[in-house]
Short mmCIF file of C-alpha atoms in Angstrom, two decimals:
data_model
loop_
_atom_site.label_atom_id
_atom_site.label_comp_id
_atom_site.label_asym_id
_atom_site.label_seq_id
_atom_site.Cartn_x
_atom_site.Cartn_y
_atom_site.Cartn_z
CA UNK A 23 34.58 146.98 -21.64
CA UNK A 24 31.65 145.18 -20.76
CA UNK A 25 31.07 141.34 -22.28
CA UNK A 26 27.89 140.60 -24.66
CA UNK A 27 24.96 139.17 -23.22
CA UNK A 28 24.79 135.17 -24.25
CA UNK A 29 21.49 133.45 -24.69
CA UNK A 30 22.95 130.24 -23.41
CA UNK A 31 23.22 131.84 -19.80
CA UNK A 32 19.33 133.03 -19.52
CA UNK A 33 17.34 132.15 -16.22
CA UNK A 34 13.87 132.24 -15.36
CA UNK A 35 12.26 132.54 -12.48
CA UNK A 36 8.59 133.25 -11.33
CA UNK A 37 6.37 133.20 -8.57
CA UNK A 38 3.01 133.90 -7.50
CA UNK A 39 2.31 137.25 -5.30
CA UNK A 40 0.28 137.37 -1.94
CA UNK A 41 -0.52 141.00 -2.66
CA UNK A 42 -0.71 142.35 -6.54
CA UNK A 43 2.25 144.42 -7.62
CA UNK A 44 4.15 144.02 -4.59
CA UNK A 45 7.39 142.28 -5.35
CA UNK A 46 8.60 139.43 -3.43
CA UNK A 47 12.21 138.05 -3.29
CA UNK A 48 12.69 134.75 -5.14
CA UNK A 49 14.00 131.35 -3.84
CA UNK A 50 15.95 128.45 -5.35
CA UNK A 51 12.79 126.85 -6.28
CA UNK A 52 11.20 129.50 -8.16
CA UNK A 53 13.49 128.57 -10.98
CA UNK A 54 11.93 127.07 -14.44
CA UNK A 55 13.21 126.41 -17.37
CA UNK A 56 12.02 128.30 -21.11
CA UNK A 57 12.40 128.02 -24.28
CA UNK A 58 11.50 131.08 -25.03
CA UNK A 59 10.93 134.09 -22.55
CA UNK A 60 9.28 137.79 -24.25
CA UNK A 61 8.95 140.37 -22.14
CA UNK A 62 7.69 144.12 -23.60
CA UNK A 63 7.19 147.13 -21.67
CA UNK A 64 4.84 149.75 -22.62
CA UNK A 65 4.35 153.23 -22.09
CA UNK A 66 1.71 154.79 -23.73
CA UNK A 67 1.70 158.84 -24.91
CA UNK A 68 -0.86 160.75 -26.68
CA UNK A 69 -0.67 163.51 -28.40
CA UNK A 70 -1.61 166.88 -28.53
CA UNK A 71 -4.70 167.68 -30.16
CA UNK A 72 -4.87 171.50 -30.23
CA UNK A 73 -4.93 173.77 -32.88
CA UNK A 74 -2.02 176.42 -32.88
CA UNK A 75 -1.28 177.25 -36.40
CA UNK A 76 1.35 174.76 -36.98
CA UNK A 77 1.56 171.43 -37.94
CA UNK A 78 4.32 170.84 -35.63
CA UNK A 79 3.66 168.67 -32.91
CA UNK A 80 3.32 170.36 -29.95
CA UNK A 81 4.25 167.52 -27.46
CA UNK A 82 2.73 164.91 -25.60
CA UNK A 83 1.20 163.60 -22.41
CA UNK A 84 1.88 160.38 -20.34
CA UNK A 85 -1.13 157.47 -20.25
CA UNK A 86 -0.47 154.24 -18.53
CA UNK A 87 2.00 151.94 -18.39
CA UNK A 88 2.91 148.46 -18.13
CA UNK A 89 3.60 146.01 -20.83
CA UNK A 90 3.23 142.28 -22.53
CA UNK A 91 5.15 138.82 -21.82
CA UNK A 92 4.93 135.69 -22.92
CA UNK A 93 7.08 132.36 -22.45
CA UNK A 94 6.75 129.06 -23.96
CA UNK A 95 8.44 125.77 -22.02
CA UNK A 96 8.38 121.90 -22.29
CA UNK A 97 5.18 120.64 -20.45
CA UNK A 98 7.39 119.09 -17.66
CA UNK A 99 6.48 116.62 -14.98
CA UNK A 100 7.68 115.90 -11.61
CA UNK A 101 6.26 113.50 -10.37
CA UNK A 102 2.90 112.26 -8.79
CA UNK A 103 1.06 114.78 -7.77
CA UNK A 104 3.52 117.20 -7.66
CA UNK A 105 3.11 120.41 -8.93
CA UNK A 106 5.44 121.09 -12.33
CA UNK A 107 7.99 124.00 -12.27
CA UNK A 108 5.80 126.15 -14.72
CA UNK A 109 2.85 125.72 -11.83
CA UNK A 110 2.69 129.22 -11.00
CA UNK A 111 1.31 130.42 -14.46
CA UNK A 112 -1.31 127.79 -13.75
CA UNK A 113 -1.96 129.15 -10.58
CA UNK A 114 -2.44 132.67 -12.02
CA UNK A 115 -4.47 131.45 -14.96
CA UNK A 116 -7.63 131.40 -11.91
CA UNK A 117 -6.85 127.71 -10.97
CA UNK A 118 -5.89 125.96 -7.72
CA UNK A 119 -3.76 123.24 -7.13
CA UNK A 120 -5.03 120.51 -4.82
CA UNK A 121 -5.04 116.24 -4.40
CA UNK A 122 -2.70 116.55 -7.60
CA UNK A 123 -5.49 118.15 -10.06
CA UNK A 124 -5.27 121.79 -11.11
CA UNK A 125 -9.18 123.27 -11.29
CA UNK A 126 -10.68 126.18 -12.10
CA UNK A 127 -12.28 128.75 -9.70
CA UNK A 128 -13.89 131.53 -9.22
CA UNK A 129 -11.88 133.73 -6.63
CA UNK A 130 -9.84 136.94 -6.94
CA UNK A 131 -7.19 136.18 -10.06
CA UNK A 132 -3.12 135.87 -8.27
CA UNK A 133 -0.59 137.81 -9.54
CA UNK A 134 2.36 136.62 -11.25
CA UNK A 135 6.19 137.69 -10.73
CA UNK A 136 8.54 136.90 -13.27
CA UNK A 137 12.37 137.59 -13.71
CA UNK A 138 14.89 136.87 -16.63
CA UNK A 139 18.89 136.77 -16.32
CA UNK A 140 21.69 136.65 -18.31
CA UNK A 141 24.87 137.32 -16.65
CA UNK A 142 25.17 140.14 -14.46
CA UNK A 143 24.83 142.71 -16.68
CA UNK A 144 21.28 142.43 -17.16
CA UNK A 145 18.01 141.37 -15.37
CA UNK A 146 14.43 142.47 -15.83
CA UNK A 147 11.50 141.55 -13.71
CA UNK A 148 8.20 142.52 -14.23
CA UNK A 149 5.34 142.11 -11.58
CA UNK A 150 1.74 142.57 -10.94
CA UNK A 151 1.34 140.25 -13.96
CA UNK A 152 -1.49 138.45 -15.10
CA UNK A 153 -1.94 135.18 -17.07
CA UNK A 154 -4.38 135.96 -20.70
CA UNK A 155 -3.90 132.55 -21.65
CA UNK A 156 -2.19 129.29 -21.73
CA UNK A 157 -2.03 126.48 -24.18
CA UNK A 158 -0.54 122.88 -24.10
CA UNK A 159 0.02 121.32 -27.02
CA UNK A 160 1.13 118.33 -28.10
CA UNK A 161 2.69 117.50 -31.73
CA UNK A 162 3.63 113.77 -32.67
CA UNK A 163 7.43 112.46 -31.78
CA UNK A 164 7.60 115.63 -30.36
CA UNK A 165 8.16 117.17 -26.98
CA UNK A 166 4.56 118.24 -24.93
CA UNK A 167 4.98 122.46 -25.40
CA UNK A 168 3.40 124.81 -22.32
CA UNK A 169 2.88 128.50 -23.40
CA UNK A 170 1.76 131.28 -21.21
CA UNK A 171 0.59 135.02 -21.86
CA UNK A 172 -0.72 137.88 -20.63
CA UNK A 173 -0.05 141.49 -19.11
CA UNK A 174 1.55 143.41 -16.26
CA UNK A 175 1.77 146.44 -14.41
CA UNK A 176 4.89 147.34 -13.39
CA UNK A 177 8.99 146.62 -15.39
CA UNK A 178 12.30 146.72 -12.90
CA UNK A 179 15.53 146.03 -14.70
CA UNK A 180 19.82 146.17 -14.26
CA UNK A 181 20.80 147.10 -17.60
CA UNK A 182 24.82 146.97 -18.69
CA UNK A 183 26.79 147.59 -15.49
CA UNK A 184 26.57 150.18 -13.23
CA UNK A 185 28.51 151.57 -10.69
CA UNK A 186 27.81 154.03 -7.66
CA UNK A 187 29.42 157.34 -7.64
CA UNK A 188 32.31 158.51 -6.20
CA UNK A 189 30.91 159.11 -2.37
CA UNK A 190 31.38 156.27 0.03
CA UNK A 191 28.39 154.66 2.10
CA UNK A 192 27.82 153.98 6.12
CA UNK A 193 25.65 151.53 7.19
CA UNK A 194 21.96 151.79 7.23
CA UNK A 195 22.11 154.46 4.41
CA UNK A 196 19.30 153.63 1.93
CA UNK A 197 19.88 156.28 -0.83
CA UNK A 198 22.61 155.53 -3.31
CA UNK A 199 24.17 157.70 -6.07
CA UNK A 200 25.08 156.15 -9.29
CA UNK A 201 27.56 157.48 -10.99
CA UNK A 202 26.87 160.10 -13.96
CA UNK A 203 27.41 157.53 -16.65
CA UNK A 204 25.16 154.97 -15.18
CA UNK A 205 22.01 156.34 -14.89
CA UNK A 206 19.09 154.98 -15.82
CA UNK A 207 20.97 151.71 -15.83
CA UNK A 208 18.84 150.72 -13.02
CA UNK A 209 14.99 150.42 -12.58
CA UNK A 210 12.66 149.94 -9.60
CA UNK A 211 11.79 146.67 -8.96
CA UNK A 212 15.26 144.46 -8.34
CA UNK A 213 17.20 142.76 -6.04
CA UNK A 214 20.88 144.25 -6.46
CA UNK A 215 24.34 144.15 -4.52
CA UNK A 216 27.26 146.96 -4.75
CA UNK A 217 30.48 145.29 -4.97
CA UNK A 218 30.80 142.82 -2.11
CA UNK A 219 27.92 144.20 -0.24
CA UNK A 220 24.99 142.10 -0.99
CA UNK A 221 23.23 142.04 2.30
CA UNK A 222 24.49 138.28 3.50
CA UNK A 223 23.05 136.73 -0.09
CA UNK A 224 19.24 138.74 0.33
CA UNK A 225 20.29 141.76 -2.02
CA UNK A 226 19.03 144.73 -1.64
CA UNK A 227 15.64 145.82 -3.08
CA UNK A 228 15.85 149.14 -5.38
CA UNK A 229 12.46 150.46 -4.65
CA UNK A 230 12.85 153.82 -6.45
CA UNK A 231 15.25 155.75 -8.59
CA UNK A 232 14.58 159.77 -8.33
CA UNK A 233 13.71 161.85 -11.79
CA UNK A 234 17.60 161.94 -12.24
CA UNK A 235 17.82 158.62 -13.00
CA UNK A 236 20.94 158.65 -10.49
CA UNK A 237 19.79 158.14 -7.12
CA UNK A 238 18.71 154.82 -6.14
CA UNK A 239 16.60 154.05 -2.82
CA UNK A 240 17.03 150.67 -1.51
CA UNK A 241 15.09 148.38 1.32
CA UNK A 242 16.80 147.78 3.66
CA UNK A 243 19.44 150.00 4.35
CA UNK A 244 22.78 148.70 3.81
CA UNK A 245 23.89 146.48 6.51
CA UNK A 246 27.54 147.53 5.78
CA UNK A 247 29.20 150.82 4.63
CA UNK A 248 30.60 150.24 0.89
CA UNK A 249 33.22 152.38 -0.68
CA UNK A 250 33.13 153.99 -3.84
CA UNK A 251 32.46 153.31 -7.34
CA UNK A 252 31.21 150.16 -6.44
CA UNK A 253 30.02 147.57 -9.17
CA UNK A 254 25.89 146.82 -8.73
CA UNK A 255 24.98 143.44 -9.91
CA UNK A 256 21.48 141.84 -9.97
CA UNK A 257 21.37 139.38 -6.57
CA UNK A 258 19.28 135.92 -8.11
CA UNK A 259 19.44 132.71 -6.32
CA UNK A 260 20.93 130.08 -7.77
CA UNK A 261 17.91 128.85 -8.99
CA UNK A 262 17.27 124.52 -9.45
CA UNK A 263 15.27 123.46 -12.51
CA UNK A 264 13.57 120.23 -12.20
CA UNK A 265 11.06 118.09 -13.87
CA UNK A 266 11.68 116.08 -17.01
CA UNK A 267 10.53 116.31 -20.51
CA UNK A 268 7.45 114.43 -21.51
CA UNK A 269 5.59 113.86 -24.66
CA UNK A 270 6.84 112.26 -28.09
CA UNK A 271 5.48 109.03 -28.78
CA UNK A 272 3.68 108.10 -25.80
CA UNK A 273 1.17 110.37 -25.84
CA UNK A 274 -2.64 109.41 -25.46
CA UNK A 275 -6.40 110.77 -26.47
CA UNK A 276 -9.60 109.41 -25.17
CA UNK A 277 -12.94 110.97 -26.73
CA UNK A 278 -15.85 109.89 -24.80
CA UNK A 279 -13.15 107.41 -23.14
CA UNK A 280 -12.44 106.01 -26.56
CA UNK A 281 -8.96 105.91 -27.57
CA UNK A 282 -7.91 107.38 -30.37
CA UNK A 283 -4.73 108.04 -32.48
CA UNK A 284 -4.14 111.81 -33.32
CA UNK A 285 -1.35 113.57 -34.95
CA UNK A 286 -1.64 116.80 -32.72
CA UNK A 287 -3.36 118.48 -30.08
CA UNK A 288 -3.93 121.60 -28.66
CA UNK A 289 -5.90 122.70 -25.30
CA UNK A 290 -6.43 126.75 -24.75
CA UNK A 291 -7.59 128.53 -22.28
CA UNK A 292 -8.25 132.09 -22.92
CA UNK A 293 -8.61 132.97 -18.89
CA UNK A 294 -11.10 136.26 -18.89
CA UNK A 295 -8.14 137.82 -16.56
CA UNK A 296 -6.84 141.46 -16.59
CA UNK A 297 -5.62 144.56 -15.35
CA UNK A 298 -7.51 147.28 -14.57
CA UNK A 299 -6.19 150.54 -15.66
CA UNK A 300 -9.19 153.23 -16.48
CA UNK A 301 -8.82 155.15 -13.14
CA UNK A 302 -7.15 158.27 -12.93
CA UNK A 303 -5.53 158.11 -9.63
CA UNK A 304 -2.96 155.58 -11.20
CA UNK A 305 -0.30 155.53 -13.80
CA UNK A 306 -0.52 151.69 -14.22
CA UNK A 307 -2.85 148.62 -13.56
CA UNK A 308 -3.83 148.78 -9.24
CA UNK A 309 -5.49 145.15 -9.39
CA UNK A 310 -6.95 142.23 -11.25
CA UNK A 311 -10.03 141.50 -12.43
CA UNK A 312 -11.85 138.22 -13.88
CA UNK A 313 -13.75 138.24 -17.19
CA UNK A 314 -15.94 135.44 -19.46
CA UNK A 315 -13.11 132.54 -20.06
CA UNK A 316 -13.18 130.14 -22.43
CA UNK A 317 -12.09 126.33 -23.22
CA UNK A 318 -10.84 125.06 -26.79
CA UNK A 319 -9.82 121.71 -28.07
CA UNK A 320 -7.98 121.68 -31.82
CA UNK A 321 -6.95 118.16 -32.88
CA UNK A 322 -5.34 116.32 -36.39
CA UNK A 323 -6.38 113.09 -37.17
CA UNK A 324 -5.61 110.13 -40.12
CA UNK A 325 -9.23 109.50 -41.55
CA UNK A 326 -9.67 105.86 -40.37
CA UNK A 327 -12.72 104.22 -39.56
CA UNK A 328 -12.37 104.29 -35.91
CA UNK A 329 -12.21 108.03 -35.95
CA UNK A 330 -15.30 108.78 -38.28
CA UNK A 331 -17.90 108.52 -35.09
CA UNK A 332 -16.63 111.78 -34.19
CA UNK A 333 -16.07 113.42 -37.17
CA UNK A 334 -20.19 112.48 -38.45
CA UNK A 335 -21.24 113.42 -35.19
CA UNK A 336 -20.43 117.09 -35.59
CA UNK A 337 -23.72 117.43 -37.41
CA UNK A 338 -25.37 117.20 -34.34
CA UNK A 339 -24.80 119.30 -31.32
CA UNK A 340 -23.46 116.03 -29.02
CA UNK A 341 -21.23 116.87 -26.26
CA UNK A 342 -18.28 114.71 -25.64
CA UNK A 343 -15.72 114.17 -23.04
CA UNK A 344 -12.27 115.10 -24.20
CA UNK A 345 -8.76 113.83 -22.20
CA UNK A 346 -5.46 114.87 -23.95
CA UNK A 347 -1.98 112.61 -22.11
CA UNK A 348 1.08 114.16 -22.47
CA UNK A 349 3.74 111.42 -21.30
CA UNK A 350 3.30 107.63 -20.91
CA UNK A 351 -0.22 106.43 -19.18
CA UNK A 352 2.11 105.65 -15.78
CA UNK A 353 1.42 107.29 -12.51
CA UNK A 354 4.18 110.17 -11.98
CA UNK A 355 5.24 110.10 -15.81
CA UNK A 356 2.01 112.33 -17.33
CA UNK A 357 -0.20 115.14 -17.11
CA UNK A 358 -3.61 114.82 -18.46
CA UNK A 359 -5.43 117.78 -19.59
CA UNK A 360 -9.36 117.47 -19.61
CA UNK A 361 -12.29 118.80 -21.21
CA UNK A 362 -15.34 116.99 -19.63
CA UNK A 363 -17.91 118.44 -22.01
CA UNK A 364 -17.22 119.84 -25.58
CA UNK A 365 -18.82 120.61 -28.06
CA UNK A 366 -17.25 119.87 -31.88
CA UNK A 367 -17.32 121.87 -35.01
CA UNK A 368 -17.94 120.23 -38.52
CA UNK A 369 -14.73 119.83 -40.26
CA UNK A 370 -13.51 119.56 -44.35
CA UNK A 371 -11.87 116.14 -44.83
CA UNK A 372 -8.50 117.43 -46.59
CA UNK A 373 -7.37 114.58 -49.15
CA UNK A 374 -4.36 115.60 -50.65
CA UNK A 375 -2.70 114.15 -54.12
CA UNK A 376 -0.42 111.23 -52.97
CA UNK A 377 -0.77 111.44 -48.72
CA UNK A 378 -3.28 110.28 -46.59
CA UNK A 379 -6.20 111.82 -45.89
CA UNK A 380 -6.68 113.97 -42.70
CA UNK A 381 -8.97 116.20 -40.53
CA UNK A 382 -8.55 119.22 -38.61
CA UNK A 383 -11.73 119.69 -35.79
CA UNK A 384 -12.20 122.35 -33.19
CA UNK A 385 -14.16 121.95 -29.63
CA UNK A 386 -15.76 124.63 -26.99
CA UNK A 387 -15.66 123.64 -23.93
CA UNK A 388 -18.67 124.37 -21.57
CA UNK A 389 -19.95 123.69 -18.32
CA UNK A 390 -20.29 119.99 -17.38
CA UNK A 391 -22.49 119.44 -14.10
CA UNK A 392 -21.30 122.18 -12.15
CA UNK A 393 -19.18 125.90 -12.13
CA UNK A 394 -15.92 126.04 -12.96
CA UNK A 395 -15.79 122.03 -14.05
CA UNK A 396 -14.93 122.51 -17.79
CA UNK A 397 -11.10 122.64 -17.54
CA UNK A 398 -8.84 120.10 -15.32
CA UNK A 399 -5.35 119.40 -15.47
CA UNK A 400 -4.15 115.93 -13.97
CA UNK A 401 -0.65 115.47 -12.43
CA UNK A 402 -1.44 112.17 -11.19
#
């Protein structure tokens, strides 16, 4: 009897791809850790529309498929200039990394790769993914939160635990029956081992499984023959989290390089990226494209006198500067998301019966001297 799947033993793991939908094996350092990890395939059917006295339906037809994700993390740091583990959502979310500042830009969106694992019995991975949007947010004597979400095109999975069937294996063979009982337990798209056979620690890369749901073809072939009724187990490196947890009570906010206190902030970016998936030569999204994105500030404030520039000055259309610290102001210990020029909204000053009085105001961010300036994040 198989054991239960634990939350406690989850690991993630994602990476960027050089060429979309093509999956990539992962490395130690492609590890991160989540607090949360969603991941929902989808695969649409609709139905038939034709009239053939009945109301019974008739059946269906396949449309695309693919699916959602989303994960949400502690904003970590690693250092100076050093890229954080979560980087590669960054990366995806149409920014580069470079002199220790992620920027926006304007070339052809990356894809993202990203697994989950608990145990052995079960692993998903889903590539050809895109980033929809990301948010940092910062709460008061709390931890600095990263969330990431978006699309992609194609779902591989182990699911329970399989074994092969009853026919033993040579070397080099690449097509491998499951056993009756285990089919559909695997999906395209993983790394997997059978038994003690798991390619000197590389795994073996299920790229198909036939209509039966039983016959599995793998890249490479094996390198040695296996027996049978052979155990297949997901092959994930031991993966190393790093980076440390910043945020709490040493957080900053500059406005126009004024300093000010805030109860909590919130920078989105809502990234314009997605899949294409309107032509009808494929079943899924082929590629990415890049569509309007979009910049937004939310922030909580005490009413105090020092803050009320800002508030009044909503009534006019000034732009101001906008620089949210996660982490202690020292080199290596922070990441510094900014919005060079924003634009506020007029906000309702909410005085409630016995507490102090507070303020809620939004921002757009736009275009400050040049393209793709609105949006930085500092590692520095």
């Amino acid at each position: 009897m198989s054991t239960p799947i634990y939350g406690v033993d989850q690991l993630g793991l994602v990476r960027t791809q050089a060429t979309f939908d093509t999956i990539a094996a992962f490395s130690t350092s492609h590890g991160f850790g989540f607090n949360s990890l969603k991941i929902t395939p989808e695969l649409a059917f609709g139905e038939y529309a034709e009239h053939v006295g009945t109301a019974s339906l008739q059946g269906e037809f396949q449309r695309k498929y693919g699916g959602k994700w989303g994960v949400e993390c502690y904003h970590k740091v690693n250092g100076a200039a050093t890229a954080p583990q979560h980087g590669p959502f960054l990366l995806a979310a149409g920014m580069s990394f470079s002199g220790g500042i992620y920027s926006l830009n304007a070339s052809q969106p990356t894809a993202l790769q990203i697994g989950r694992k608990s145990g052995t019995s079960l692993y998903e991975l889903i590539s050809g993914g895109w980033v929809e949007k990301i948010e940092i947010e910062q709460v008061g004597a709390s931890a600095a939160i990263f969330r990431a979400s978006g699309g992609f095109a194609t779902y591989g999975a182990l699911l329970g635990v399989p074994v092969t069937s009853s026919s033993t294996y040579s070397s080099s063979a690449t097509s491998i029956a499951l056993a009756t009982a285990s089919k559909w337990k695997v999906l395209p798209g993983v790394y997997v081992a059978f038994g003690s056979e798991d390619n000197s620690g590389s795994g073996y890369l299920v790229t198909a499984v036939a209509s039966d749901g039983v016959t599995l073809t793998i890249s490479p072939g094996l390198a040695n023959g296996i027996g049978a009724t052979q155990t297949v187990t997901p092959v994930v490196p031991a993966a190393t989290i790093s980076g440390t947890v910043i945020g709490g009570v040493s957080d900053g906010l500059t406005l126009d390089s004024t300093s000010l206190g805030f109860i909590s902030g919130k920078v989105t970016l809502e990234t314009g990226i997605h899949g294409l998936d309107k032509e009808s030569t494929a079943d899924r999204p082929n590629r990415l494209a890049r569509g309007k994105r979009r910049v937004m500030f939310e922030g909580e404030f005490y009413f105090l006198d020092e803050n009320t520039p800002f508030l009044g000055g909503t009534h006019v259309s000034t732009l101001r500067s906008i620089a949210m610290r996660s982490g202690a102001n020292t080199a290596g210990s922070r990441l510094i998301a900014n919005i060079p020029s924003a634009r506020f909204d007029m906000a309702p000053i909410d005085i409630p019966d016995a507490d102090e009085a507070t303020y809620k105001i939004k921002a757009l961010g736009r275009q400050n001297s040049a393209a793709n300036d609105e949006f930085t994040i500092d590692t520095n």
